[in-house]
Amino acid sequence: MRKKAIYILFCVYNILSGEKSRLDDIFISSKKNGIIMEFISNSSMQGKNITGWQSNSGWFYITLYEFYGDSTKFYPKNIPDEISKFQIIKLDESIQIGIRTFNKIDYFEYQTNKEKNSVIAILHYSKDILAIVVKNDPSIQYTDNKRKFNGIKKWLYLTGST
């Protein structure tokens, strides 16, 4: 009898935890070193339900597993100029977001925000692109920290030897 009760509780838990979430909105912003996408949902999201990859064709895909929604309602209002193409693919048990950028996305990470029921996807460009941006932008000041540490190192050696 006890085994049956545990089995029933396990089945009920799996059914309830397997419930799909509704995607309500997508916000996209562009930065010098990449793109930030925020996915707003009707329930708290988990990082394990999200994955992303770069295809050989230049598209970057983000898949939201166990999600549903009306793409006309959550289609982003503003798409930055750095994104050349944007597509939403609705599958049976997931929603896939495809973006094509002028710069290749080198790596990505996700952060969940349980208070806002959202996930923020941070898509980083290659470090070479960021180096070019820093070199060409005079408002970004570059300081050589190596010289600063050499002075501190010499001072520590002098005080330590005395």
Tab-separated table of N, CA and C in Angstrom:
chain	number	residue	atom	x	y	z
A	1	MET	N	0.829	-1.193	0.000
A	1	MET	CA	0.000	0.000	0.000
A	1	MET	C	0.871	1.254	0.000
A	2	ARG	N	1.933	1.213	0.779
A	2	ARG	CA	2.827	2.374	0.880
A	2	ARG	C	3.528	2.621	-0.453
A	3	LYS	N	3.914	1.546	-1.130
A	3	LYS	CA	4.577	1.686	-2.428
A	3	LYS	C	3.629	2.311	-3.454
A	4	LYS	N	2.356	1.942	-3.399
A	4	LYS	CA	1.371	2.517	-4.318
A	4	LYS	C	1.208	4.009	-4.076
A	5	ALA	N	1.169	4.410	-2.805
A	5	ALA	CA	1.012	5.824	-2.469
A	5	ALA	C	2.216	6.631	-2.955
A	6	ILE	N	3.407	6.097	-2.781
A	6	ILE	CA	4.616	6.776	-3.254
A	6	ILE	C	4.610	6.872	-4.774
A	7	TYR	N	4.188	5.808	-5.432
A	7	TYR	CA	4.118	5.795	-6.897
A	7	TYR	C	3.117	6.843	-7.395
A	8	ILE	N	1.968	6.942	-6.758
A	8	ILE	CA	0.949	7.915	-7.162
A	8	ILE	C	1.463	9.339	-6.951
A	9	LEU	N	2.104	9.589	-5.809
A	9	LEU	CA	2.668	10.915	-5.554
A	9	LEU	C	3.735	11.262	-6.597
A	10	PHE	N	4.544	10.300	-6.942
A	10	PHE	CA	5.586	10.514	-7.947
A	10	PHE	C	4.966	10.859	-9.301
A	11	CYS	N	3.923	10.141	-9.698
A	11	CYS	CA	3.248	10.410	-10.968
A	11	CYS	C	2.609	11.800	-10.981
A	12	VAL	N	1.941	12.164	-9.891
A	12	VAL	CA	1.296	13.479	-9.801
A	12	VAL	C	2.351	14.585	-9.869
A	13	TYR	N	3.463	14.391	-9.195
A	13	TYR	CA	4.549	15.381	-9.223
A	13	TYR	C	5.097	15.549	-10.639
A	14	ASN	N	5.297	14.460	-11.344
A	14	ASN	CA	5.801	14.528	-12.718
A	14	ASN	C	4.824	15.229	-13.652
A	15	ILE	N	3.546	14.982	-13.466
A	15	ILE	CA	2.541	15.638	-14.305
A	15	ILE	C	2.512	17.133	-14.037
A	16	LEU	N	2.533	17.513	-12.758
A	16	LEU	CA	2.484	18.932	-12.410
A	16	LEU	C	3.764	19.662	-12.792
A	17	SER	N	4.920	19.028	-12.603
A	17	SER	CA	6.184	19.693	-12.924
A	17	SER	C	6.432	19.743	-14.421
A	18	GLY	N	5.758	18.918	-15.194
A	18	GLY	CA	5.929	18.897	-16.642
A	18	GLY	C	5.025	19.879	-17.370
A	19	GLU	N	4.366	20.746	-16.619
A	19	GLU	CA	3.451	21.702	-17.204
A	19	GLU	C	4.213	22.739	-18.029
A	20	LYS	N	3.657	23.126	-19.163
A	20	LYS	CA	4.297	24.100	-20.031
A	20	LYS	C	4.107	25.514	-19.496
A	21	SER	N	5.090	26.350	-19.771
A	21	SER	CA	5.020	27.765	-19.423
A	21	SER	C	4.682	28.557	-20.674
A	22	ARG	N	4.076	29.702	-20.474
A	22	ARG	CA	3.706	30.562	-21.606
A	22	ARG	C	4.738	31.688	-21.721
A	23	LEU	N	5.254	31.877	-22.912
A	23	LEU	CA	6.173	32.970	-23.181
A	23	LEU	C	5.343	34.217	-23.470
A	24	ASP	N	5.548	35.270	-22.659
A	24	ASP	CA	4.734	36.475	-22.787
A	24	ASP	C	5.388	37.585	-23.597
A	25	ASP	N	6.708	37.748	-23.457
A	25	ASP	CA	7.361	38.865	-24.134
A	25	ASP	C	8.850	38.604	-24.306
A	26	ILE	N	9.433	39.250	-25.293
A	26	ILE	CA	10.872	39.177	-25.541
A	26	ILE	C	11.384	40.602	-25.698
A	27	PHE	N	12.424	40.937	-24.947
A	27	PHE	CA	13.090	42.239	-25.077
A	27	PHE	C	14.515	41.995	-25.546
A	28	ILE	N	14.951	42.763	-26.546
A	28	ILE	CA	16.296	42.610	-27.097
A	28	ILE	C	16.997	43.959	-27.043
A	29	SER	N	18.233	43.949	-26.539
A	29	SER	CA	19.047	45.155	-26.580
A	29	SER	C	20.440	44.783	-27.071
A	30	SER	N	21.063	45.737	-27.707
A	30	SER	CA	22.372	45.511	-28.297
A	30	SER	C	23.423	46.286	-27.516
A	31	LYS	N	24.548	45.667	-27.301
A	31	LYS	CA	25.695	46.289	-26.651
A	31	LYS	C	26.896	46.164	-27.574
A	32	LYS	N	27.984	46.823	-27.218
A	32	LYS	CA	29.176	46.784	-28.071
A	32	LYS	C	29.787	45.394	-28.153
A	33	ASN	N	29.652	44.607	-27.080
A	33	ASN	CA	30.275	43.286	-27.067
A	33	ASN	C	29.284	42.140	-27.242
A	34	GLY	N	28.016	42.445	-27.585
A	34	GLY	CA	27.063	41.368	-27.796
A	34	GLY	C	25.620	41.822	-27.742
A	35	ILE	N	24.753	40.868	-27.505
A	35	ILE	CA	23.309	41.103	-27.491
A	35	ILE	C	22.734	40.525	-26.204
A	36	ILE	N	21.764	41.241	-25.630
A	36	ILE	CA	21.070	40.773	-24.433
A	36	ILE	C	19.608	40.547	-24.800
A	37	MET	N	19.120	39.342	-24.513
A	37	MET	CA	17.720	38.998	-24.768
A	37	MET	C	17.073	38.602	-23.443
A	38	GLU	N	15.904	39.171	-23.167
A	38	GLU	CA	15.170	38.823	-21.951
A	38	GLU	C	13.843	38.191	-22.347
A	39	PHE	N	13.582	37.009	-21.803
A	39	PHE	CA	12.355	36.262	-22.069
A	39	PHE	C	11.477	36.324	-20.826
A	40	ILE	N	10.283	36.901	-20.953
A	40	ILE	CA	9.343	37.036	-19.844
A	40	ILE	C	8.298	35.938	-19.976
A	41	SER	N	8.014	35.261	-18.851
A	41	SER	CA	7.095	34.133	-18.853
A	41	SER	C	5.999	34.341	-17.813
A	42	ASN	N	4.993	33.478	-17.844
A	42	ASN	CA	3.915	33.539	-16.866
A	42	ASN	C	4.272	32.816	-15.571
A	43	SER	N	5.328	32.022	-15.583
A	43	SER	CA	5.761	31.312	-14.376
A	43	SER	C	7.281	31.350	-14.298
A	44	SER	N	7.807	30.988	-13.143
A	44	SER	CA	9.259	31.055	-12.979
A	44	SER	C	9.939	30.057	-13.912
A	45	MET	N	11.026	30.504	-14.502
A	45	MET	CA	11.747	29.701	-15.485
A	45	MET	C	12.949	29.046	-14.833
A	46	GLN	N	13.378	27.958	-15.431
A	46	GLN	CA	14.571	27.259	-14.966
A	46	GLN	C	15.590	27.251	-16.099
A	47	GLY	N	16.858	27.388	-15.731
A	47	GLY	CA	17.915	27.406	-16.728
A	47	GLY	C	18.035	26.117	-17.516
A	48	LYS	N	17.584	25.004	-16.925
A	48	LYS	CA	17.710	23.724	-17.629
A	48	LYS	C	16.743	23.609	-18.804
A	49	ASN	N	15.745	24.491	-18.880
A	49	ASN	CA	14.782	24.460	-19.975
A	49	ASN	C	15.214	25.327	-21.148
A	50	ILE	N	16.430	25.844	-21.107
A	50	ILE	CA	16.908	26.748	-22.151
A	50	ILE	C	18.256	26.264	-22.660
A	51	THR	N	18.417	26.299	-23.962
A	51	THR	CA	19.699	25.961	-24.558
A	51	THR	C	19.910	26.834	-25.785
A	52	GLY	N	21.141	26.930	-26.219
A	52	GLY	CA	21.445	27.730	-27.389
A	52	GLY	C	22.658	27.183	-28.115
A	53	TRP	N	22.743	27.451	-29.405
A	53	TRP	CA	23.889	27.001	-30.189
A	53	TRP	C	24.026	27.838	-31.443
A	54	GLN	N	25.233	27.879	-31.956
A	54	GLN	CA	25.563	28.575	-33.196
A	54	GLN	C	25.591	27.555	-34.321
A	55	SER	N	24.826	27.793	-35.377
A	55	SER	CA	24.828	26.862	-36.502
A	55	SER	C	25.920	27.254	-37.498
A	56	ASN	N	26.210	26.353	-38.408
A	56	ASN	CA	27.228	26.622	-39.429
A	56	ASN	C	26.778	27.677	-40.431
A	57	SER	N	25.474	27.906	-40.527
A	57	SER	CA	24.949	28.877	-41.490
A	57	SER	C	25.008	30.317	-40.978
A	58	GLY	N	25.478	30.520	-39.743
A	58	GLY	CA	25.567	31.865	-39.191
A	58	GLY	C	24.409	32.237	-38.275
A	59	TRP	N	23.418	31.387	-38.171
A	59	TRP	CA	22.293	31.627	-37.269
A	59	TRP	C	22.661	31.178	-35.862
A	60	PHE	N	22.133	31.897	-34.869
A	60	PHE	CA	22.252	31.481	-33.475
A	60	PHE	C	20.846	31.174	-32.992
A	61	TYR	N	20.665	29.996	-32.394
A	61	TYR	CA	19.344	29.551	-31.968
A	61	TYR	C	19.279	29.411	-30.448
A	62	ILE	N	18.165	29.863	-29.902
A	62	ILE	CA	17.852	29.664	-28.484
A	62	ILE	C	16.559	28.863	-28.438
A	63	THR	N	16.576	27.744	-27.730
A	63	THR	CA	15.396	26.899	-27.611
A	63	THR	C	14.885	26.956	-26.182
A	64	LEU	N	13.609	27.253	-26.040
A	64	LEU	CA	12.929	27.277	-24.748
A	64	LEU	C	12.051	26.026	-24.688
A	65	TYR	N	12.497	25.026	-23.930
A	65	TYR	CA	11.774	23.762	-23.829
A	65	TYR	C	10.560	23.909	-22.923
A	66	GLU	N	9.488	23.192	-23.274
A	66	GLU	CA	8.236	23.178	-22.525
A	66	GLU	C	7.619	24.576	-22.421
A	67	PHE	N	7.616	25.297	-23.540
A	67	PHE	CA	7.011	26.621	-23.625
A	67	PHE	C	5.999	26.650	-24.760
A	68	TYR	N	5.013	27.501	-24.625
A	68	TYR	CA	4.039	27.742	-25.680
A	68	TYR	C	3.732	29.231	-25.688
A	69	GLY	N	3.023	29.686	-26.672
A	69	GLY	CA	2.629	31.086	-26.715
A	69	GLY	C	2.265	31.521	-28.116
A	70	ASP	N	1.639	32.674	-28.187
A	70	ASP	CA	1.243	33.267	-29.457
A	70	ASP	C	2.367	34.194	-29.911
A	71	SER	N	3.007	33.854	-31.023
A	71	SER	CA	4.178	34.613	-31.469
A	71	SER	C	3.835	36.048	-31.850
A	72	THR	N	2.585	36.333	-32.171
A	72	THR	CA	2.227	37.721	-32.468
A	72	THR	C	2.209	38.575	-31.202
A	73	LYS	N	2.023	37.945	-30.052
A	73	LYS	CA	1.999	38.691	-28.790
A	73	LYS	C	3.397	38.879	-28.201
A	74	PHE	N	4.281	37.892	-28.355
A	74	PHE	CA	5.610	38.046	-27.747
A	74	PHE	C	6.696	38.424	-28.752
A	75	TYR	N	6.318	38.706	-29.982
A	75	TYR	CA	7.308	39.144	-30.974
A	75	TYR	C	7.920	40.468	-30.487
A	76	PRO	N	9.249	40.609	-30.511
A	76	PRO	CA	9.881	41.828	-29.976
A	76	PRO	C	9.438	43.089	-30.709
A	77	LYS	N	9.212	44.136	-29.935
A	77	LYS	CA	8.789	45.409	-30.523
A	77	LYS	C	9.954	46.109	-31.215
A	78	ASN	N	11.139	46.001	-30.641
A	78	ASN	CA	12.340	46.634	-31.208
A	78	ASN	C	13.408	45.571	-31.436
A	79	ILE	N	13.866	45.466	-32.662
A	79	ILE	CA	14.970	44.562	-32.985
A	79	ILE	C	16.154	45.437	-33.374
A	80	PRO	N	17.276	45.324	-32.661
A	80	PRO	CA	18.436	46.179	-32.955
A	80	PRO	C	18.977	45.964	-34.368
A	81	ASP	N	19.679	46.963	-34.863
A	81	ASP	CA	20.256	46.902	-36.210
A	81	ASP	C	21.346	45.841	-36.334
A	82	GLU	N	21.947	45.433	-35.230
A	82	GLU	CA	22.991	44.402	-35.262
A	82	GLU	C	22.439	43.027	-35.622
A	83	ILE	N	21.137	42.862	-35.519
A	83	ILE	CA	20.486	41.606	-35.894
A	83	ILE	C	19.955	41.769	-37.315
A	84	SER	N	20.504	40.990	-38.236
A	84	SER	CA	20.080	41.119	-39.633
A	84	SER	C	18.782	40.361	-39.905
A	85	LYS	N	18.569	39.230	-39.226
A	85	LYS	CA	17.337	38.456	-39.406
A	85	LYS	C	16.902	37.890	-38.056
A	86	PHE	N	15.583	37.766	-37.883
A	86	PHE	CA	15.004	37.254	-36.640
A	86	PHE	C	13.851	36.339	-37.016
A	87	GLN	N	13.790	35.173	-36.363
A	87	GLN	CA	12.693	34.250	-36.639
A	87	GLN	C	12.259	33.527	-35.372
A	88	ILE	N	10.985	33.171	-35.338
A	88	ILE	CA	10.422	32.387	-34.241
A	88	ILE	C	9.888	31.100	-34.844
A	89	ILE	N	10.319	29.973	-34.282
A	89	ILE	CA	9.873	28.665	-34.747
A	89	ILE	C	9.139	27.999	-33.586
A	90	LYS	N	7.841	27.738	-33.776
A	90	LYS	CA	7.059	27.067	-32.744
A	90	LYS	C	7.033	25.578	-33.050
A	91	LEU	N	7.492	24.795	-32.098
A	91	LEU	CA	7.482	23.344	-32.211
A	91	LEU	C	6.435	22.794	-31.250
A	92	ASP	N	6.265	21.473	-31.225
A	92	ASP	CA	5.243	20.871	-30.363
A	92	ASP	C	5.457	21.187	-28.888
A	93	GLU	N	6.689	21.022	-28.421
A	93	GLU	CA	6.945	21.180	-26.994
A	93	GLU	C	7.921	22.292	-26.677
A	94	SER	N	8.203	23.159	-27.645
A	94	SER	CA	9.174	24.221	-27.388
A	94	SER	C	8.998	25.372	-28.366
A	95	ILE	N	9.687	26.444	-28.046
A	95	ILE	CA	9.757	27.609	-28.926
A	95	ILE	C	11.225	27.852	-29.210
A	96	GLN	N	11.540	28.058	-30.485
A	96	GLN	CA	12.924	28.291	-30.877
A	96	GLN	C	13.031	29.691	-31.475
A	97	ILE	N	13.993	30.450	-30.965
A	97	ILE	CA	14.248	31.798	-31.442
A	97	ILE	C	15.539	31.753	-32.251
A	98	GLY	N	15.496	32.230	-33.474
A	98	GLY	CA	16.678	32.265	-34.328
A	98	GLY	C	17.054	33.702	-34.644
A	99	ILE	N	18.328	34.023	-34.461
A	99	ILE	CA	18.808	35.355	-34.830
A	99	ILE	C	20.053	35.211	-35.687
A	100	ARG	N	20.172	36.113	-36.618
A	100	ARG	CA	21.367	36.149	-37.453
A	100	ARG	C	21.985	37.526	-37.270
A	101	THR	N	23.230	37.548	-36.843
A	101	THR	CA	23.911	38.810	-36.583
A	101	THR	C	25.035	39.008	-37.591
A	102	PHE	N	25.493	40.242	-37.674
A	102	PHE	CA	26.611	40.536	-38.569
A	102	PHE	C	27.920	40.006	-37.996
A	103	ASN	N	27.999	39.904	-36.675
A	103	ASN	CA	29.183	39.369	-35.989
A	103	ASN	C	28.842	38.008	-35.403
A	104	LYS	N	29.800	37.099	-35.457
A	104	LYS	CA	29.581	35.747	-34.924
A	104	LYS	C	29.525	35.787	-33.397
A	105	ILE	N	28.596	35.030	-32.848
A	105	ILE	CA	28.481	34.932	-31.396
A	105	ILE	C	29.462	33.864	-30.934
A	106	ASP	N	30.348	34.269	-30.038
A	106	ASP	CA	31.431	33.399	-29.596
A	106	ASP	C	30.990	32.478	-28.456
A	107	TYR	N	30.312	33.044	-27.467
A	107	TYR	CA	29.798	32.227	-26.360
A	107	TYR	C	28.584	32.924	-25.755
A	108	PHE	N	27.850	32.203	-24.910
A	108	PHE	CA	26.610	32.723	-24.353
A	108	PHE	C	26.425	32.191	-22.943
A	109	GLU	N	25.568	32.877	-22.199
A	109	GLU	CA	25.229	32.456	-20.837
A	109	GLU	C	23.804	32.894	-20.519
A	110	TYR	N	23.201	32.247	-19.519
A	110	TYR	CA	21.835	32.537	-19.123
A	110	TYR	C	21.777	32.831	-17.637
A	111	GLN	N	20.900	33.765	-17.284
A	111	GLN	CA	20.661	34.082	-15.878
A	111	GLN	C	19.156	34.108	-15.659
A	112	THR	N	18.697	33.402	-14.637
A	112	THR	CA	17.262	33.393	-14.339
A	112	THR	C	16.948	34.451	-13.297
A	113	ASN	N	15.793	35.065	-13.432
A	113	ASN	CA	15.296	36.039	-12.472
A	113	ASN	C	13.919	35.555	-12.025
A	114	LYS	N	13.861	34.906	-10.883
A	114	LYS	CA	12.617	34.295	-10.421
A	114	LYS	C	11.584	35.331	-9.996
A	115	GLU	N	12.047	36.522	-9.562
A	115	GLU	CA	11.105	37.563	-9.149
A	115	GLU	C	10.324	38.115	-10.340
A	116	LYS	N	10.992	38.227	-11.496
A	116	LYS	CA	10.342	38.755	-12.699
A	116	LYS	C	9.818	37.654	-13.614
A	117	ASN	N	10.036	36.385	-13.251
A	117	ASN	CA	9.685	35.250	-14.115
A	117	ASN	C	10.326	35.415	-15.490
A	118	SER	N	11.627	35.618	-15.482
A	118	SER	CA	12.311	35.841	-16.752
A	118	SER	C	13.671	35.159	-16.767
A	119	VAL	N	14.181	35.036	-17.973
A	119	VAL	CA	15.541	34.559	-18.191
A	119	VAL	C	16.225	35.566	-19.093
A	120	ILE	N	17.448	35.910	-18.738
A	120	ILE	CA	18.232	36.830	-19.548
A	120	ILE	C	19.319	36.018	-20.234
A	121	ALA	N	19.331	36.072	-21.562
A	121	ALA	CA	20.355	35.399	-22.356
A	121	ALA	C	21.355	36.458	-22.800
A	122	ILE	N	22.619	36.235	-22.470
A	122	ILE	CA	23.684	37.165	-22.832
A	122	ILE	C	24.529	36.492	-23.902
A	123	LEU	N	24.511	37.062	-25.094
A	123	LEU	CA	25.221	36.510	-26.247
A	123	LEU	C	26.439	37.390	-26.518
A	124	HIS	N	27.624	36.829	-26.372
A	124	HIS	CA	28.868	37.594	-26.504
A	124	HIS	C	29.482	37.406	-27.883
A	125	TYR	N	29.931	38.529	-28.456
A	125	TYR	CA	30.701	38.460	-29.690
A	125	TYR	C	32.116	37.997	-29.367
A	126	SER	N	32.893	37.768	-30.403
A	126	SER	CA	34.291	37.379	-30.254
A	126	SER	C	35.074	38.492	-29.561
A	127	LYS	N	36.103	38.131	-28.835
A	127	LYS	CA	36.942	39.117	-28.148
A	127	LYS	C	37.682	39.998	-29.143
A	128	ASP	N	37.923	39.503	-30.341
A	128	ASP	CA	38.584	40.305	-31.380
A	128	ASP	C	37.726	41.506	-31.760
A	129	ILE	N	36.426	41.315	-31.825
A	129	ILE	CA	35.515	42.408	-32.167
A	129	ILE	C	35.509	43.450	-31.064
A	130	LEU	N	35.516	43.010	-29.810
A	130	LEU	CA	35.551	43.946	-28.691
A	130	LEU	C	36.871	44.725	-28.691
A	131	ALA	N	37.976	44.067	-29.035
A	131	ALA	CA	39.266	44.757	-29.088
A	131	ALA	C	39.260	45.840	-30.163
A	132	ILE	N	38.638	45.572	-31.297
A	132	ILE	CA	38.543	46.577	-32.369
A	132	ILE	C	37.683	47.751	-31.915
A	133	VAL	N	36.577	47.457	-31.217
A	133	VAL	CA	35.696	48.518	-30.724
A	133	VAL	C	36.437	49.395	-29.734
A	134	VAL	N	37.172	48.792	-28.809
A	134	VAL	CA	37.914	49.549	-27.808
A	134	VAL	C	38.998	50.390	-28.477
A	135	LYS	N	39.670	49.834	-29.455
A	135	LYS	CA	40.747	50.547	-30.148
A	135	LYS	C	40.212	51.749	-30.930
A	136	ASN	N	39.040	51.604	-31.549
A	136	ASN	CA	38.484	52.663	-32.382
A	136	ASN	C	37.645	53.685	-31.623
A	137	ASP	N	37.331	53.438	-30.363
A	137	ASP	CA	36.487	54.350	-29.586
A	137	ASP	C	37.361	55.181	-28.650
A	138	PRO	N	37.530	56.476	-28.909
A	138	PRO	CA	38.398	57.297	-28.065
A	138	PRO	C	37.824	57.552	-26.677
A	139	SER	N	36.523	57.315	-26.478
A	139	SER	CA	35.925	57.555	-25.162
A	139	SER	C	36.298	56.474	-24.148
A	140	ILE	N	36.789	55.323	-24.641
A	140	ILE	CA	37.196	54.247	-23.740
A	140	ILE	C	38.680	54.424	-23.436
A	141	GLN	N	38.985	54.652	-22.183
A	141	GLN	CA	40.368	54.868	-21.767
A	141	GLN	C	41.040	53.535	-21.470
A	142	TYR	N	42.205	53.356	-22.021
A	142	TYR	CA	42.976	52.137	-21.780
A	142	TYR	C	44.135	52.499	-20.863
A	143	THR	N	44.263	51.787	-19.770
A	143	THR	CA	45.376	52.024	-18.855
A	143	THR	C	46.230	50.774	-18.800
A	144	ASP	N	47.494	50.988	-18.733
A	144	ASP	CA	48.427	49.871	-18.670
A	144	ASP	C	48.639	49.518	-17.206
A	145	ASN	N	47.923	48.514	-16.728
A	145	ASN	CA	48.022	48.108	-15.325
A	145	ASN	C	49.355	47.451	-15.001
A	146	LYS	N	50.049	46.979	-16.014
A	146	LYS	CA	51.315	46.305	-15.774
A	146	LYS	C	52.327	47.268	-15.143
A	147	ARG	N	52.358	48.511	-15.640
A	147	ARG	CA	53.283	49.497	-15.075
A	147	ARG	C	52.917	49.825	-13.639
A	148	LYS	N	51.639	49.926	-13.330
A	148	LYS	CA	51.207	50.228	-11.966
A	148	LYS	C	51.673	49.131	-11.013
A	149	PHE	N	51.500	47.869	-11.416
A	149	PHE	CA	51.874	46.768	-10.541
A	149	PHE	C	53.397	46.660	-10.388
A	150	ASN	N	54.152	47.046	-11.416
A	150	ASN	CA	55.606	47.015	-11.300
A	150	ASN	C	56.074	47.988	-10.240
A	151	GLY	N	55.462	49.165	-10.172
A	151	GLY	CA	55.829	50.146	-9.142
A	151	GLY	C	55.506	49.631	-7.750
A	152	ILE	N	54.356	49.017	-7.590
A	152	ILE	CA	53.962	48.457	-6.293
A	152	ILE	C	54.889	47.311	-5.920
A	153	LYS	N	55.246	46.501	-6.902
A	153	LYS	CA	56.133	45.358	-6.653
A	153	LYS	C	57.501	45.830	-6.160
A	154	LYS	N	58.042	46.853	-6.816
A	154	LYS	CA	59.349	47.395	-6.403
A	154	LYS	C	59.271	47.949	-4.986
A	155	TRP	N	58.187	48.658	-4.693
A	155	TRP	CA	58.039	49.237	-3.358
A	155	TRP	C	57.943	48.139	-2.307
A	156	LEU	N	57.213	47.057	-2.600
A	156	LEU	CA	57.102	45.942	-1.659
A	156	LEU	C	58.447	45.259	-1.444
A	157	TYR	N	59.250	45.100	-2.517
A	157	TYR	CA	60.565	44.505	-2.375
A	157	TYR	C	61.464	45.359	-1.507
A	158	LEU	N	61.421	46.664	-1.703
A	158	LEU	CA	62.261	47.570	-0.910
A	158	LEU	C	61.875	47.553	0.562
A	159	THR	N	60.563	47.636	0.838
A	159	THR	CA	60.131	47.644	2.234
A	159	THR	C	60.324	46.275	2.877
A	160	GLY	N	60.190	45.233	2.118
A	160	GLY	CA	60.383	43.891	2.670
A	160	GLY	C	61.838	43.603	2.970
A	161	SER	N	62.726	44.129	2.160
A	161	SER	CA	64.157	43.868	2.391
A	161	SER	C	64.702	44.675	3.564
A	162	THR	N	64.076	45.821	3.862
A	162	THR	CA	64.556	46.602	5.013
A	162	THR	C	64.018	46.010	6.269
